[in-house]
XYZ file of C-alpha atoms in Angstrom:
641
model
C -23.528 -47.616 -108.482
C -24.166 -51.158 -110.129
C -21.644 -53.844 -110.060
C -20.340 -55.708 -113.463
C -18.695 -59.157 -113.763
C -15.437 -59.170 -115.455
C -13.886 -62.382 -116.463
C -9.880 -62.210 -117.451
C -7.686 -64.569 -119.738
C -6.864 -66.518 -116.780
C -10.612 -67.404 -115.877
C -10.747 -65.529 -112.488
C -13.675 -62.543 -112.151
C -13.252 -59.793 -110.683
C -16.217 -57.247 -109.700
C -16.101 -53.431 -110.860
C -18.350 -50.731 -111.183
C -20.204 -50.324 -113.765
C -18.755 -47.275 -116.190
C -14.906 -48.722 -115.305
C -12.459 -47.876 -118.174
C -10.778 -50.638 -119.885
C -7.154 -48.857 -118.759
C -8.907 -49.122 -115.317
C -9.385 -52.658 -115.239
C -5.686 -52.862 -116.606
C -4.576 -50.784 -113.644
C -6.428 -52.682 -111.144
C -4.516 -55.495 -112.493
C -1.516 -53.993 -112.382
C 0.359 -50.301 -112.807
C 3.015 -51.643 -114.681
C 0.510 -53.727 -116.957
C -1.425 -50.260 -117.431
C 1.920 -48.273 -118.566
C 2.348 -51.401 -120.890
C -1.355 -51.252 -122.752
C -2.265 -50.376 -126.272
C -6.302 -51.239 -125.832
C -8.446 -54.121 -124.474
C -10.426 -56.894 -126.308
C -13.749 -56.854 -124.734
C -16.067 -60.144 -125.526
C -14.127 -60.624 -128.787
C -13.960 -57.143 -130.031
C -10.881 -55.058 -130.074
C -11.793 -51.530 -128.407
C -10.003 -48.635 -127.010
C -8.522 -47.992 -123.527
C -11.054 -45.674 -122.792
C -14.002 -47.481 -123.708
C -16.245 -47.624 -120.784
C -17.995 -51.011 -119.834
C -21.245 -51.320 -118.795
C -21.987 -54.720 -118.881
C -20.944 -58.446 -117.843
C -18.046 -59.159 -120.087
C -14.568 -61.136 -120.964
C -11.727 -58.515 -120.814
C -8.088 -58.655 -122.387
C -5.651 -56.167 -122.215
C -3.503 -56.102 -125.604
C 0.242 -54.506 -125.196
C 3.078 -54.566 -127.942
C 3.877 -58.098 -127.099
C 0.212 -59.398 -128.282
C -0.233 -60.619 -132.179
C -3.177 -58.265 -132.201
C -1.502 -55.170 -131.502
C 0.348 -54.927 -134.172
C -2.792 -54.053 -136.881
C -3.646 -51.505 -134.176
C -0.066 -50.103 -134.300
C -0.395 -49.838 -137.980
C -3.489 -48.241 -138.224
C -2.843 -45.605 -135.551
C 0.527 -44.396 -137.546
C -1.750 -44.347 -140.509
C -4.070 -41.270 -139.074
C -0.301 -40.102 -137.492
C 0.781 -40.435 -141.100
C -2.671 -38.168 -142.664
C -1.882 -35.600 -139.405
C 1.245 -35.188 -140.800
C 0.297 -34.530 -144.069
C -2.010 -32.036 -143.871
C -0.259 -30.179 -141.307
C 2.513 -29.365 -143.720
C 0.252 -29.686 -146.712
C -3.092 -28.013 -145.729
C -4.857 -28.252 -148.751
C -4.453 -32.153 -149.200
C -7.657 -34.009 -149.060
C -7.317 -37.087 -146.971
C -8.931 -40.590 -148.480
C -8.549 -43.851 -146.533
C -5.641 -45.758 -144.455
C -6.006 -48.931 -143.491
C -3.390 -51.135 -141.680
C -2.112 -53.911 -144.141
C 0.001 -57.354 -143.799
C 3.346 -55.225 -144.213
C 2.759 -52.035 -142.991
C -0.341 -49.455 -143.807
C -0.936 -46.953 -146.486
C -3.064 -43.578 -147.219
C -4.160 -41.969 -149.746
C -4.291 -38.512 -150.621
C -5.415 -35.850 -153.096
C -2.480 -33.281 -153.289
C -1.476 -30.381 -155.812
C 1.394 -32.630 -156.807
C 3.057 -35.768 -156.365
C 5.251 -36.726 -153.180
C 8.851 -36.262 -153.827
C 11.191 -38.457 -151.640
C 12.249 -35.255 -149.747
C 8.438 -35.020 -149.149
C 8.611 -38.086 -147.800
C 11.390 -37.209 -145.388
C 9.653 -34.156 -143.995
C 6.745 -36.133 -143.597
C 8.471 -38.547 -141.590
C 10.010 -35.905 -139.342
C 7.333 -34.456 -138.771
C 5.126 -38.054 -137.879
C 8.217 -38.118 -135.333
C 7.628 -34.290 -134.015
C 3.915 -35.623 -133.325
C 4.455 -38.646 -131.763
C 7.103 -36.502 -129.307
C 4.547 -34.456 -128.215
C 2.403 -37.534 -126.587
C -0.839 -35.858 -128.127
C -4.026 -38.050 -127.685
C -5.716 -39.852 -129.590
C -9.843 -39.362 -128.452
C -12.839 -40.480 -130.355
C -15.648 -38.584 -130.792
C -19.152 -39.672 -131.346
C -20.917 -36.991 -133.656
C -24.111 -36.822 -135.312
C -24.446 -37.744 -138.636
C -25.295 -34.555 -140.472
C -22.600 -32.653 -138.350
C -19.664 -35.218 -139.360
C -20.688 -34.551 -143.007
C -21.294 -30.212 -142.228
C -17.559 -30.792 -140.754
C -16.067 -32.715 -143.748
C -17.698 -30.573 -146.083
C -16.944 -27.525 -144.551
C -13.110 -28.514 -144.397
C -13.114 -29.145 -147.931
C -12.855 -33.111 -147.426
C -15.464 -34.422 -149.713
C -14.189 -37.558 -150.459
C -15.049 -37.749 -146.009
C -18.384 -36.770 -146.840
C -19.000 -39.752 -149.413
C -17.907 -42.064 -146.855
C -19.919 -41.278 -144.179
C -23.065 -41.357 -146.648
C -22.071 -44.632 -147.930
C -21.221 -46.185 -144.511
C -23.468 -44.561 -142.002
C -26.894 -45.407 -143.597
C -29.209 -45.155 -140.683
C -26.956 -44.286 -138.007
C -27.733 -41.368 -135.697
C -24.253 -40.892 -135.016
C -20.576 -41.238 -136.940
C -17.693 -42.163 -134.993
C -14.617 -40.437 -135.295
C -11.003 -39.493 -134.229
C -8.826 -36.563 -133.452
C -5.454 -36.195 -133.173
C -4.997 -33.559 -129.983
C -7.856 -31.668 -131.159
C -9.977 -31.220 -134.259
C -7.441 -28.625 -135.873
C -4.706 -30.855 -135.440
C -6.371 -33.395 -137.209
C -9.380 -35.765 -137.127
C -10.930 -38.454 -139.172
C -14.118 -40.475 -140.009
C -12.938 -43.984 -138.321
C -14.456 -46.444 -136.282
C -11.061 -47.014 -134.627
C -9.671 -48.259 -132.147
C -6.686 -46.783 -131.992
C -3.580 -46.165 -129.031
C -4.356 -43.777 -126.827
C -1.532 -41.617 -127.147
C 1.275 -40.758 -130.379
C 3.749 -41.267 -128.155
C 3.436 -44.973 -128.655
C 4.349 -44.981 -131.795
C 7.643 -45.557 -131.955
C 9.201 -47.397 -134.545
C 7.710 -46.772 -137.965
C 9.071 -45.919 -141.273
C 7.030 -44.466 -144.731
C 8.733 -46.243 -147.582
C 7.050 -44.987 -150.853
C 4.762 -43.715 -152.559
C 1.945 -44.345 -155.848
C -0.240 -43.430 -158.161
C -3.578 -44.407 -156.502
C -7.259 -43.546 -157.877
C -10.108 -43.125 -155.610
C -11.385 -46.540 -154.341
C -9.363 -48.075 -157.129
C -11.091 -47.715 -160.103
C -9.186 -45.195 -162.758
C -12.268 -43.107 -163.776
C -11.940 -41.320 -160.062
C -10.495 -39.100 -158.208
C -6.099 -39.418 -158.749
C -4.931 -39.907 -155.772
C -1.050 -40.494 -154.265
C -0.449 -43.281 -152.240
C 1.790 -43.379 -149.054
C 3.265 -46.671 -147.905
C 4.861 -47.757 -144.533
C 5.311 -49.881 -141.590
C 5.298 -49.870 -138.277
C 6.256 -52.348 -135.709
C 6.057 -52.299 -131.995
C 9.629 -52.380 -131.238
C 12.891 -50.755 -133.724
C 14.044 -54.347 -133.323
C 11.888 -55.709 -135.150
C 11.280 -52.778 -137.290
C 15.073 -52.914 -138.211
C 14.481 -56.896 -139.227
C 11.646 -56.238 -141.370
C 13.484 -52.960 -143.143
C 16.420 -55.824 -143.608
C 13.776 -58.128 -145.301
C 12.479 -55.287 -147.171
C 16.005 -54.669 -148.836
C 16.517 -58.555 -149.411
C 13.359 -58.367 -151.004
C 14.397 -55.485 -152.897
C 17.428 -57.688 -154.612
C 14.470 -60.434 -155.327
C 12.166 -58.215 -156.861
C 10.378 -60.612 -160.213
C 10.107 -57.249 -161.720
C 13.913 -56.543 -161.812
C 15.416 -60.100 -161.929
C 12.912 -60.467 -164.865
C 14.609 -58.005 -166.651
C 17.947 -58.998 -165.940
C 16.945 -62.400 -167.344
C 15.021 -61.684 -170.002
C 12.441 -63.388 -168.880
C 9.241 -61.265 -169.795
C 8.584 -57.662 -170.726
C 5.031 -55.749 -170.748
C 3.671 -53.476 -173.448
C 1.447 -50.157 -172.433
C -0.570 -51.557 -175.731
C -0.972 -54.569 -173.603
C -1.482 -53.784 -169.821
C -1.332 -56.361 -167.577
C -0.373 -58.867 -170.496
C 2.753 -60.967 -169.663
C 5.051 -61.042 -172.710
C 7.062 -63.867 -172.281
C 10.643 -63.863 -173.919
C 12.562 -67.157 -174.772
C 14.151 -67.920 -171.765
C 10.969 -66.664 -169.850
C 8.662 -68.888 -172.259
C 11.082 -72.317 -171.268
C 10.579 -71.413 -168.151
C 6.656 -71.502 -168.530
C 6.619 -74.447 -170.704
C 8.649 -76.541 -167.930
C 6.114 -75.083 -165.059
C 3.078 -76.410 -167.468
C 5.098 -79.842 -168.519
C 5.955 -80.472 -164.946
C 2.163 -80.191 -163.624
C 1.150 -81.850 -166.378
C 3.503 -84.764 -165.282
C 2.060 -84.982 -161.803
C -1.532 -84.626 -162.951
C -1.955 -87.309 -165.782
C -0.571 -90.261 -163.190
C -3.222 -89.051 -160.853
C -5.876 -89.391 -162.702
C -7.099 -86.324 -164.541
C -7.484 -85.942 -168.074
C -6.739 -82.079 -170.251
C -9.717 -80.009 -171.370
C -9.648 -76.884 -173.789
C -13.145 -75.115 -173.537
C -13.633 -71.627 -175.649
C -11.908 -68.408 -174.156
C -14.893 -66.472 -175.341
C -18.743 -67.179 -174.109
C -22.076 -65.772 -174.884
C -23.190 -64.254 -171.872
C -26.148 -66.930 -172.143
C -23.146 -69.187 -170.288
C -22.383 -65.944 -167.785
C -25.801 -65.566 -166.915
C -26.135 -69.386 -166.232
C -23.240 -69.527 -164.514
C -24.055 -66.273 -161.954
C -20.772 -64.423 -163.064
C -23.283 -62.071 -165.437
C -24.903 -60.397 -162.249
C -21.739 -60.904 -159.553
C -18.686 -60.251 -161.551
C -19.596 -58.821 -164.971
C -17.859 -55.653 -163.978
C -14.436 -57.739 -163.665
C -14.863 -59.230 -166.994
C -13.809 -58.301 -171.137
C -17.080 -57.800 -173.141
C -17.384 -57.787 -176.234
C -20.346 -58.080 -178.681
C -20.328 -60.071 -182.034
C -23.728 -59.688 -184.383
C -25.655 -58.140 -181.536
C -24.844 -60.805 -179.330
C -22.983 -59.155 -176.111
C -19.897 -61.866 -175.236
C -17.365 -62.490 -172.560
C -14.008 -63.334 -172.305
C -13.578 -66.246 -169.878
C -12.127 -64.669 -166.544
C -12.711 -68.772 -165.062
C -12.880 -72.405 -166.427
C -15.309 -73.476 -163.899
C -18.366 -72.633 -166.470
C -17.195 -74.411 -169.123
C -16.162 -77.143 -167.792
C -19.690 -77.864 -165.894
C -21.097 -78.146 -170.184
C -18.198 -80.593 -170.903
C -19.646 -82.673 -167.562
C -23.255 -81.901 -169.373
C -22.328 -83.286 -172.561
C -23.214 -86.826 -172.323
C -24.533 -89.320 -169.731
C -22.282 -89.899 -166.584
C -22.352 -92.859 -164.337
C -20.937 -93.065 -161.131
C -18.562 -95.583 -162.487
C -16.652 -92.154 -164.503
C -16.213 -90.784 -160.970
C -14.316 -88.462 -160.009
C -14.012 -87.149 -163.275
C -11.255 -85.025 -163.061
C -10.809 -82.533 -165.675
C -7.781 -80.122 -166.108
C -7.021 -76.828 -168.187
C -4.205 -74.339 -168.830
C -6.456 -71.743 -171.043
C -5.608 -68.133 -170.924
C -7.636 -66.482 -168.811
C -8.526 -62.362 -168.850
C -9.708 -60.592 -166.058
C -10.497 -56.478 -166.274
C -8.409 -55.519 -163.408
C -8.124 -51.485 -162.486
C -5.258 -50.519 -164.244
C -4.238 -48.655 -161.334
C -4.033 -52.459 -159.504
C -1.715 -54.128 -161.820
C 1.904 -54.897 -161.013
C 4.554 -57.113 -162.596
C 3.025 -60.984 -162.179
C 1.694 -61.131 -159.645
C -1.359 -58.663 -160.292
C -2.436 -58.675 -164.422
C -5.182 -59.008 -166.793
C -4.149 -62.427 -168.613
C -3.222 -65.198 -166.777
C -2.884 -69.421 -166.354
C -3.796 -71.423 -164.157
C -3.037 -75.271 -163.117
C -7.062 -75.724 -163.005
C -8.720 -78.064 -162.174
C -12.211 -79.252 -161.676
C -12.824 -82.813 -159.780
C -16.495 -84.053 -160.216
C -17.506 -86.262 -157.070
C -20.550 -88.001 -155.689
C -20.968 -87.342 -151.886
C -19.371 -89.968 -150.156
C -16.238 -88.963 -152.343
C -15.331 -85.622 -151.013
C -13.140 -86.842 -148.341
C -11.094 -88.601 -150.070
C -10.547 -86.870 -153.452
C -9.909 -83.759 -150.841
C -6.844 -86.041 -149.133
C -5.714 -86.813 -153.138
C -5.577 -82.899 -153.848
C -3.850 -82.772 -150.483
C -0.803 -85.213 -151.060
C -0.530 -83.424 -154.830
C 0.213 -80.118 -153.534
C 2.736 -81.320 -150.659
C 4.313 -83.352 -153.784
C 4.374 -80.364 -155.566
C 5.654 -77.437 -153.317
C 8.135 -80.182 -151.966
C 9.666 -80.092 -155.451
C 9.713 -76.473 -155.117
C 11.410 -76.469 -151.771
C 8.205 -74.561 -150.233
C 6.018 -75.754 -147.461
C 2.802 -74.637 -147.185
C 0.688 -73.255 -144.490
C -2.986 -75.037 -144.536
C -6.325 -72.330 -143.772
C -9.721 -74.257 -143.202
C -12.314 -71.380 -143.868
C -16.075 -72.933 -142.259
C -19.540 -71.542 -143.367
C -20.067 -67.751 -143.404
C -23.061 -65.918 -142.181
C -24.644 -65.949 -145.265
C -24.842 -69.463 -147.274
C -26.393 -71.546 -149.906
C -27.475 -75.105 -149.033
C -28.350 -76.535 -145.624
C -26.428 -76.593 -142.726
C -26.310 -80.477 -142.674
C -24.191 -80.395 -145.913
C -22.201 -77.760 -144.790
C -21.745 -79.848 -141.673
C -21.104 -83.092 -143.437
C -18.691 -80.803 -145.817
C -16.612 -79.257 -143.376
C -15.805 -82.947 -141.408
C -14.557 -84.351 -144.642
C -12.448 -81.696 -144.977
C -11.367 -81.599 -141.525
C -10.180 -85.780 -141.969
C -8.482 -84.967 -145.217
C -6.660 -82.387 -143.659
C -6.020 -84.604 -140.626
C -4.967 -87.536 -142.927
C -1.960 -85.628 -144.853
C -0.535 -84.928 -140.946
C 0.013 -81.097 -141.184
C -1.281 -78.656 -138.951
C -3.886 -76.195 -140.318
C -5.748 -73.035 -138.886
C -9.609 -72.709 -139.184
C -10.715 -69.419 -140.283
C -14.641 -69.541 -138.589
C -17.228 -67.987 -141.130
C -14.384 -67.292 -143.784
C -15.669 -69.710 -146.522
C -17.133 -68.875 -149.726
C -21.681 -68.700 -149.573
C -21.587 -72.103 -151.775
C -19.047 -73.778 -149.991
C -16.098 -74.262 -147.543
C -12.720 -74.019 -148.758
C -9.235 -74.567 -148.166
C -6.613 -71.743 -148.837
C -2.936 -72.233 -148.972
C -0.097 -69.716 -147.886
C 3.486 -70.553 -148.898
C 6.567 -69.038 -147.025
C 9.225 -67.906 -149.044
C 13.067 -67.945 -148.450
C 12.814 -64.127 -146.833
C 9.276 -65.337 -144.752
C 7.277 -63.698 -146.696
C 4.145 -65.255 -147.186
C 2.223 -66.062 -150.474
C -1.487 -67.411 -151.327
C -1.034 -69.678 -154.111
C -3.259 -72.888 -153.760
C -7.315 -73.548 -153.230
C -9.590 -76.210 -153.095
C -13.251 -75.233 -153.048
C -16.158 -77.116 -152.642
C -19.203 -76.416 -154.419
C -22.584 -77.458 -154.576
C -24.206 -74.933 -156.485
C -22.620 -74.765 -159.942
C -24.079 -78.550 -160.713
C -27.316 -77.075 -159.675
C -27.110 -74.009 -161.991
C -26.201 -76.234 -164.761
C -28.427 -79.345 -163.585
C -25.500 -81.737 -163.994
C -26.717 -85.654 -162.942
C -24.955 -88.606 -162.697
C -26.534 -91.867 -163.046
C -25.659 -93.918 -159.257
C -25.648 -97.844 -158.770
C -29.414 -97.224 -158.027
C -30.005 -96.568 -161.298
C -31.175 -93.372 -160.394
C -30.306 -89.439 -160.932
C -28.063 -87.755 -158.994
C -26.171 -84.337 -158.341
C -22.319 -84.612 -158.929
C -20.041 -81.592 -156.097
C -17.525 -79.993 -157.833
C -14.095 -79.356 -155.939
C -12.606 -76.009 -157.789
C -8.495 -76.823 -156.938
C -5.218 -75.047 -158.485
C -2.015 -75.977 -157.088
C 0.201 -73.243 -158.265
C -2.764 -70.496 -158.709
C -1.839 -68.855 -161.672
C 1.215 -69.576 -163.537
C 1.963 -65.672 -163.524
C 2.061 -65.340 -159.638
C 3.670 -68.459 -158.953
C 6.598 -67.954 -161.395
C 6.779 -64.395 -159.054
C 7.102 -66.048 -156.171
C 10.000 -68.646 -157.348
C 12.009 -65.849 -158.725
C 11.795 -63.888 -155.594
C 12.385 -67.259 -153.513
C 15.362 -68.374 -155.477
C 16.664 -64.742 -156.052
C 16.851 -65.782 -159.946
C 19.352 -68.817 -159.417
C 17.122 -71.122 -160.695
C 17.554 -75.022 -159.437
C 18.645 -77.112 -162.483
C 15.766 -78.540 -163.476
C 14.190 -75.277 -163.989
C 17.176 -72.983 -165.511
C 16.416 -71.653 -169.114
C 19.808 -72.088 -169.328
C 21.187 -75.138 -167.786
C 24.875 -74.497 -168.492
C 26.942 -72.988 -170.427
C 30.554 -74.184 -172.494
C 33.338 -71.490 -172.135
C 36.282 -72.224 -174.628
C 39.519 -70.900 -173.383
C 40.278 -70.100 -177.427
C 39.572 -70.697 -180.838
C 41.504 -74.146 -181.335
C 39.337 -75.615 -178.640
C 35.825 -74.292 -179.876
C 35.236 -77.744 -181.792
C 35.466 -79.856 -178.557
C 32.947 -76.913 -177.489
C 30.574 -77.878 -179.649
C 31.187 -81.726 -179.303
C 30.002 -80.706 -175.084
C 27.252 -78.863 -176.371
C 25.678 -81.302 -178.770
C 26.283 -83.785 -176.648
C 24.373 -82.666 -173.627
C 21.926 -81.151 -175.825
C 21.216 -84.126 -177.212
C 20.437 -85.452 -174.012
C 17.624 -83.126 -172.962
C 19.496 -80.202 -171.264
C 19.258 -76.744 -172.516
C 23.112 -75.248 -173.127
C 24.579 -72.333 -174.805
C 28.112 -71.807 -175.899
C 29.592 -68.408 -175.128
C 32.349 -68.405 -178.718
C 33.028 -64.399 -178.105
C 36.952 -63.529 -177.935
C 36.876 -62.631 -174.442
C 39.145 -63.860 -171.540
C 38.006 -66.412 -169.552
C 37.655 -64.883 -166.896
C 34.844 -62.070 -168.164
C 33.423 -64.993 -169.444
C 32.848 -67.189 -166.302
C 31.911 -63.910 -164.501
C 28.912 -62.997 -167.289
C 27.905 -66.583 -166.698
C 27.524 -65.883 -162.954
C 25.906 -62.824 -163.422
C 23.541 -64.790 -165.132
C 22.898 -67.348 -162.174
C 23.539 -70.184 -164.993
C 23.921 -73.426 -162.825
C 27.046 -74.505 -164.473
C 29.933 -73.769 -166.320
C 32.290 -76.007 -168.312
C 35.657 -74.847 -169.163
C 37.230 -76.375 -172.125
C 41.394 -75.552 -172.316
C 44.049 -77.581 -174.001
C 43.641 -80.509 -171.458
C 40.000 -81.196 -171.410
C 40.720 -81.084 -175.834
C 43.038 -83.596 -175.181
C 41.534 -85.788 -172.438
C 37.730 -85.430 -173.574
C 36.314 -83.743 -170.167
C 35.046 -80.186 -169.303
C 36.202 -78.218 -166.086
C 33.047 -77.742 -163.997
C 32.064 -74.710 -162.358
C 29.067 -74.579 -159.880
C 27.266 -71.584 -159.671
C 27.487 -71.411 -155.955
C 30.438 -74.445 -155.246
C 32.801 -72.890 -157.615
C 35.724 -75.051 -159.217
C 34.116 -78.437 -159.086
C 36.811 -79.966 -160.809
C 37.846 -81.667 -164.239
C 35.016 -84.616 -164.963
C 34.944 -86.931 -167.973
C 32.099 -85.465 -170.167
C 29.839 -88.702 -169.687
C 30.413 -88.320 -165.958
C 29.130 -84.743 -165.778
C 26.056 -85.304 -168.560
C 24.707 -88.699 -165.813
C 25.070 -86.325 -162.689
C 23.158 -83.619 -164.257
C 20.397 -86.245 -165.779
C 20.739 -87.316 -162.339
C 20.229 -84.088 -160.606
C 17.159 -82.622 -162.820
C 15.505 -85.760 -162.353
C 15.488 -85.103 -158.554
C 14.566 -81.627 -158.888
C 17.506 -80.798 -156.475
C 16.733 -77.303 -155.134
């Protein structure tokens, strides 16, 4: 029998024979190490435990302990989720279930929707399953007998997938549960080799889902949970999960007042007063940071002939995710980007390379046709803002404007309270340009990075085909994780639209345009602060700053006096008049989350001050009036979080 080289995490080599099992390598490392694995990485790829090797190769053995286990995990208690399922409901058509950042989901088409008892019994019986230790065995089948198999079980949504992702394959991998009639599925795995462990996992909801998202296909119902490889930690994240619950933008946003939606308007934010000051403060504030910095406000159409579209590339790669409309024969579309119009404002006139950077910024209203089966609160909808931004650079530039954009966003998310988490995503498989300018790209971006001092992760072969980019994830109060920020270079836009510069040589050249947005969209970042401060907003941002509580009638005129007077001064106040005891009132006011509250009695009539009450401090105290308005000039000023 030949002889293979093996080469483990720790560099050493070890000889087997050829045809030895990845849980035999793990056992000839060590029984206990063998009890312990999920599957084995072997050079780079994830595969199963029994996945045979039959040539030279570096081998790791992944257990619940390893980061990558947990995506297996996941995606094994999806299929135990789908067994499940059509055990108890056998005429359920199974979709897809992938493993996702919290948890996994399937799909399903079923006679009705889930019920939360449904869920239960599904549960229970995922647990039944996983009792019984049953394996979990791929199968390598030919093609025409996977689909004869699908078909035959009435699974033809199966079927499609294997003709859509099996072109000019011989065979179709797939798995089984025990054995084919306890349940099996088209999947290129891996997966654990046995139910048993799976251990601590719990389904959560469920949706409305349509066949690979798009509303004119098949209704579906969607099942979502999580899995973990421990109950500790499952236990943590189901404690997150409720937190999060508490936090949710959709319910706080209620609760507020903030914003409503309209089924004559899906996936259009309304935004109510206190939601709209809100907005206007977000827009003010970047506007604030921007205009020092350099960059000047643009307002291009929100509606294009496709002439621009076509131009631009979005007509052939993203025409489907776009409003069109046709005026006098002449087919239109709604702007889903700025980027297009912003490379004719560049076009307009002569540049020199004395008007570089040229930095131009936009708030327009952007529309994207999202499946309607997609949208959710903020965070995913049809009309949306952005902070936008488009910096025109010459070459040499890119480094530095890069390290500018930088030290704006740790400006900004420091006012916020956030910190973000810096992604470098390098030149994909497929590319435009030459691998010199990717090269000289990617090392500017690389010192810019360097230069602001914070670590960042390089995602190899994740950047866009016309350039590399850097992605930004921001960690909320709870740790979860949001992707708010980009900056994108790109060289092929300026060529599309054969924008020139004049340089010092007197002679043409092409301009690179760095795509950046600091918040993302307005929509999704005004999400993530209400779920990160709960809804107690920090002063600066409150639509209501504070509100005057008179104890009674006679002192409602020294009420007003308060309120003028601070509102004079910039601050946004109410004045709660109602005949109600003090008491009810104060407590409405904290239901509210209102940063302060000034009591006004007999005594602060009489010696011109309010009684301060902090939102989260409590009695604060009696303060001269022109004490209290300084400290909260003061305190918005500093954007204290």
């Amino acid at each position: 029998m030949s002889q293979i080289s093996i080469t483990l995490p720790d560099g050493s080599i070890r000889t087997v024979p050829s045809g030895t099992t990845v849980l035999q390598v793990a056992d000839g490392i060590s029984p206990r190490l063998a009890k312990a694995a999920l599957a084995g990485v072997v050079g780079g790829r994830m595969v199963d435990l029994a996945t045979a090797l039959d040539a030279d190769a570096s081998v790791r053995i992944v257990t619940g302990d390893d980061p990558d286990a947990l995506g297996l995990i996941r995606h094994s208690t999806a299929h135990l989720l789908a067994a499940a399922v059509t055990n108890l409901f056998p005429s359920a058509q199974c979709g897809i279930g992938p493993a996702t950042d919290e948890g996994f989901f399937y799909d399903f088409v079923v006679e009705r929707p889930f019920a939360p008892e449904d869920l239960d019994r599904i549960e229970a019986k995922m647990r039944d399953l996983a009792s019984q230790d049953l394996p979990y065995d791929r199968q390598m089948w030919t093609r025409d007998e996977a689909k004869a198999f699908f078909d035959q079980r009435g699974e033809p949504l199966k079927v499609q997938l294997i003709d859509e992702k099996t072109v000019g394959q011989a065979t179709v991998s797939c798995y089984t549960i025990k054995d084919r009639d306890t349940f099996v599925d088209f999947c290129t795995g891996p997966h654990v080799p046995a139910t048993s462990r799976l251990k601590a996992f719990k389904l959560l909801s469920t949706s409305n889902a349509y066949w690979k998202g798009n509303a004119q296909n098949q209704p579906m119902q969607r099942v979502y949970g999580t899995a973990f490889a421990t109950e500790k930690l499952l236990k943590e994240h189901l404690v997150r999960l409720e937190e999060a619950k508490k936090r949710d933008h959709r319910k706080i946003g209620k609760d507020q007042k903030l914003f409503m939606f309209h089924p004559w308007a899906p996936g259009a934010t309304f935004w109510l007063p206190k939601g709209t000051t809100i907005f206007n403060s977000l827009s003010g504030y970047m506007r604030g940071v921007l205009f020092p910095a350099g960059y000047v406000e643009v307002k291009a159409p929100i509606i294009f002939n496709k002439a621009l579209w076509e131009r631009s590339g979005h007509w052939a790669h993203y025409r489907d995710n776009m409003f069109l409309v046709e005026s006098e024969n002449e087919q239109m579309g709604l702007k889903a980007m700025n980027c297009p119009g912003h490379m004719l404002i560049f076009g307009s006139e002569v540049r020199s390379y004395k008007d570089l950077p040229l930095r131009l910024h936009e708030q327009t209203a952007l529309h994207r046709n999202e499946a309607s089966g997609t949208l959710s609160g903020l965070t995913r909808v049809r009309q949306f803002s952005q902070d936008d931004a488009h910096c025109f650079v010459m070459e040499s530039q890119i480094g530095e404007e890069v390290e500018r954009i930088l030290r704006l966003i740790q400006q900004v998310y420091g006012d916020f309270g956030l910190t973000p988490e810096m992604k470098l995503s390098t030149r994909p498989a497929e590319f435009l340009g030459t691998v010199d300018t990717w090269d000289h790209a990617e090392a500017e971006l690389k010192r810019a990075l360097t230069a602001v001092g914070e670590p960042f992760t390089i995602n190899d072969g994740d950047g866009a085909f016309y350039g590399p980019k850097i992605d930004f994830d921001v960690v909320d109060a709870i740790g979860r994780k949001w992707q708010c920020a980009t900056i994108q270079l790109d060289y092929q836009l300026p060529e599309r639209f054969d924008l020139k510069y004049v340089g010092a040589d007197n002679a043409e050249h092409r301009p690179v345009v760095i795509h950046r947005a600091i918040f993302g969209s307005f929509e999704r970042f005004m999400a993530l602060l209400i779920e990160h401060y709960a809804g107690a907003w920090p002063l600066w941002l409150a639509p209501v700053q504070m509100v005057v509580l008179p104890i009674a009638d006679r002192h409602i005129e020294w009420a007003q006096e308060v309120q003028q007077a601070l509102s004079g001064a910039g601050l946004r106040v109410e004045i709660d008049e109602r005949v109600e005891k003090i008491g009810y009132k104060i407590r409405e006011a904290q239901l509210q989350k209102v940063p302060y509250m000034l009591v006004v009695g007999d005594r602060e009539v009489e010696e011109r001050t309010v009684a301060v009450r902090g939102r989260s401090a409590g009695d604060l105290g009696a303060r001269p009036l022109a004490d209290f308005l300084n400290a909260a000039l003061d305190e918005v000023r500093k954007k204290s979080a």
